[in-house]
C-alpha angles and dihedrals in degrees: 000000000000122000135193123260111234131163088249095050093048096046088047093063115113121210126238131180139228121204114273121208109251129201114247112278096021123117116265119251120269112252110207120196114285113252128223113283113287122246108236111253129222134168121279084269102074098211105033123033088187098056091107094046112145108245120239130003149331097039104139124097097319124045124203089246088070097053096085090054089054092048090050091049091053089057099042104033120064095209094047089049091052092048090051091049093049091050089049090055091048092052091050091047091053091058090074104039128085117263123252113290135203102261120151119205101204102312094335133099092176098112088061097040090052090052090050093051093047096045098043096045091046096047093042094049094047092047090053091051098043110017091225106165098207090062091050091050091049092050089052089050090055091048091049093051092050093043088060094055110117087237141334093250100265090180086077098036099194086069090055089046095053093049090048088053091052093049094045090056093042094049096043101039095043098035097111092049096048123093117238089255092051092048088052099056094039090052093044092053092045092053100038100039097031120021097030090054091058099048099078090044091053092043092052092041087230139152115350095005093079097030137109123227138041100320093064094053096042095049096043092047095051093045094050090048090052093046094049091048094058099028093117094058101032100032101158096043092046091049092052091051094046091051093046093047092050089053095045105044097070086071089063097038090053088068091075112097116233085254093054097256122148116213096211090063136259096295095056089037090059091047093051094044094050091055092042089057091047087053093051094042093049092050091048097049097039102037104019100250143028094233092243095298093126085059091062110133113278097007093104089054097047088097089055090058090054094047093051096045095056115084126221088254088057100252121133126228089252104194117160118010109346147096125252092242107096094205122191126320108186090176085075087074091050091050092045089060098037095049098030092240114144091183089071089056090047090055094053093042089056090052091049091052087060098040127091094190113049122195119249090235089059088067096037091053099029116154120195098192108084134157131185118240115277135179139289094029092039111036119184093251131054136182121202104198093177092068099019101246135131134188132194130186140176094223142349102241111018103110090205093050126114123267124183127180131177134179136210105173139131126295091207094067114109114262091017124142126214089261109122108159095018120146140193127207134194129185134153089018089297129114101224098173110039144165118262095240098047103141091000102091139012119211089211095061134061093270124106126203118260116251091254091060089061096047122098092239091066093060137075099257139086117298111210116206089334091289134133119251118263106281089220095050127121130191129199136201101240102175139021137181115184123185144129095266102039128006121179147148134213121221125198105220097166093121095052094091126020091218091063120078096189133006129165127177120201117190134168151131123273120207087339087278107083140033123226123200125185126183116190113186136177126185132173090219128042112267135184107242118190120186112209143184125186114222141156094208123110107268127209109181118197112176110279092004135058130191120211122192135188136151096349094314133105135205117202113204117191133181110219096178144052099033096212095056119106137187124248137169124243120193120225108271116258122233097038100088119284123243120241087242099079092190094061112126138151128254107209140182115228123201122205093240145356114291142209092191127038132178104176119177122182132178124203117197123179123202138163123251108276094021126112113250115248115242120209129196092189117127137172115266118256 
């Protein structure tokens, strides 16, 4: 039975999850309660979801009517002009490099699919703006090479999805410049290697179609783009995919917290949000509206999560699988326009000012009007209860300012590490407390984190008896006090280790000049509790104090209680995969013996060489 798509029916969908295969040693996927059966979704036109399809091409993401606005921006706006120039150079560079090749890294094709997306969108956009034939020919060469792949790696469907995305854009944006023969083989590859691979998955409601998290959004977005691109020639098949994708994607969209947070971390959050915006934009340009899906709860605030999890020194709060480089997020421009939020545009403009290789979508979606965050709408501190994360900062734009971030979270979430309670800290443009795999892996490439990067001992939290946290454990932010003099949160970590009866961590920023961390622990049996902080700074431990130094800055670390605790340095364990940062080591607190009660209070104070260290009397309330 077919139903009608309405804003109410879409927003009323609840998400459920199917088991995802996990690599050995990684946390299992969270399995939320199953919802009531979903009502099949169709377009507002009960029998044909494609009845309102825009005739002709291009009709995906960027219409020809927008091209003059982009050309004007590249003449009047310095940043847009620079982006255009960088993309010109990239197109010329591509003329002399080999096309993408079929090259699996383990079971992944993603390094190649990412290249295909980047190259084809860049060449196609720049051809549309300039009409330069060499760039058209080069785009066709890339399409031809990928069309001849034996498959697009459907075993790992996000690879198939990304290549489908590339071909949807290539076919649609270049349609009027392609010969009938070229259109034929591009379309045939798109259908056979992309859309046809999704049909049995949709029909069986299997794998990513019923799942939470990034895979659902990425795969649905790419399939709907592909379907809309070839809807004239494969009407029935395209209609079936559009209908199925509209029914499936609420599962993924439901993963956003009401505050915009993404539980897999900022890196996967950016990946999911980019494809969500491509989904909305494609529906809007091809069918005239997105049926209210961009109004799904939390989607409008996904950009807020990104803004708050990037420090003033341009490092991201990289919990879970992900690097500390935030990279580009052109969807921030799309959301800035869609949700009338110039801070989102400010965030992406700042990234572009640092980047030497802009994304084609940064030019396609470019927004001139930008504004930095300002109170009261953008306070310095933010708590994301949906994912259990909090960030604090001393300013928005001072690159030497302080930035503190801490996570509670859920160890069952895909791509999670056993890192409940872990924190990161920047000051003086330096990341003093970092994640083990900063710079070592990128969740958006074919690499996977080494086992050590997942373990509790590689994170900035308490290590109990040398053991990993419970893979089923969750932690919640149970209290918060945010203010100009002292902002902090309290996290209940009692479920992190079965040997611990009660454990709370309180962490916050005092006078925007020091960080306080308190761990209060109770156990019925004596346990070894080791406080730890990963850093690549030079460390000089001296009993209850430690001095860290790097690039003309210092970090004083002091144990307030207990009196018998002392600092020590622990090297990164060998045999678990070494980080690229060879200096990475762990500052730890050693206790004289195992404990059943612990009240550990630590103060971190950064200061520049030659400056007097700030002294705080702040303390957590009883």
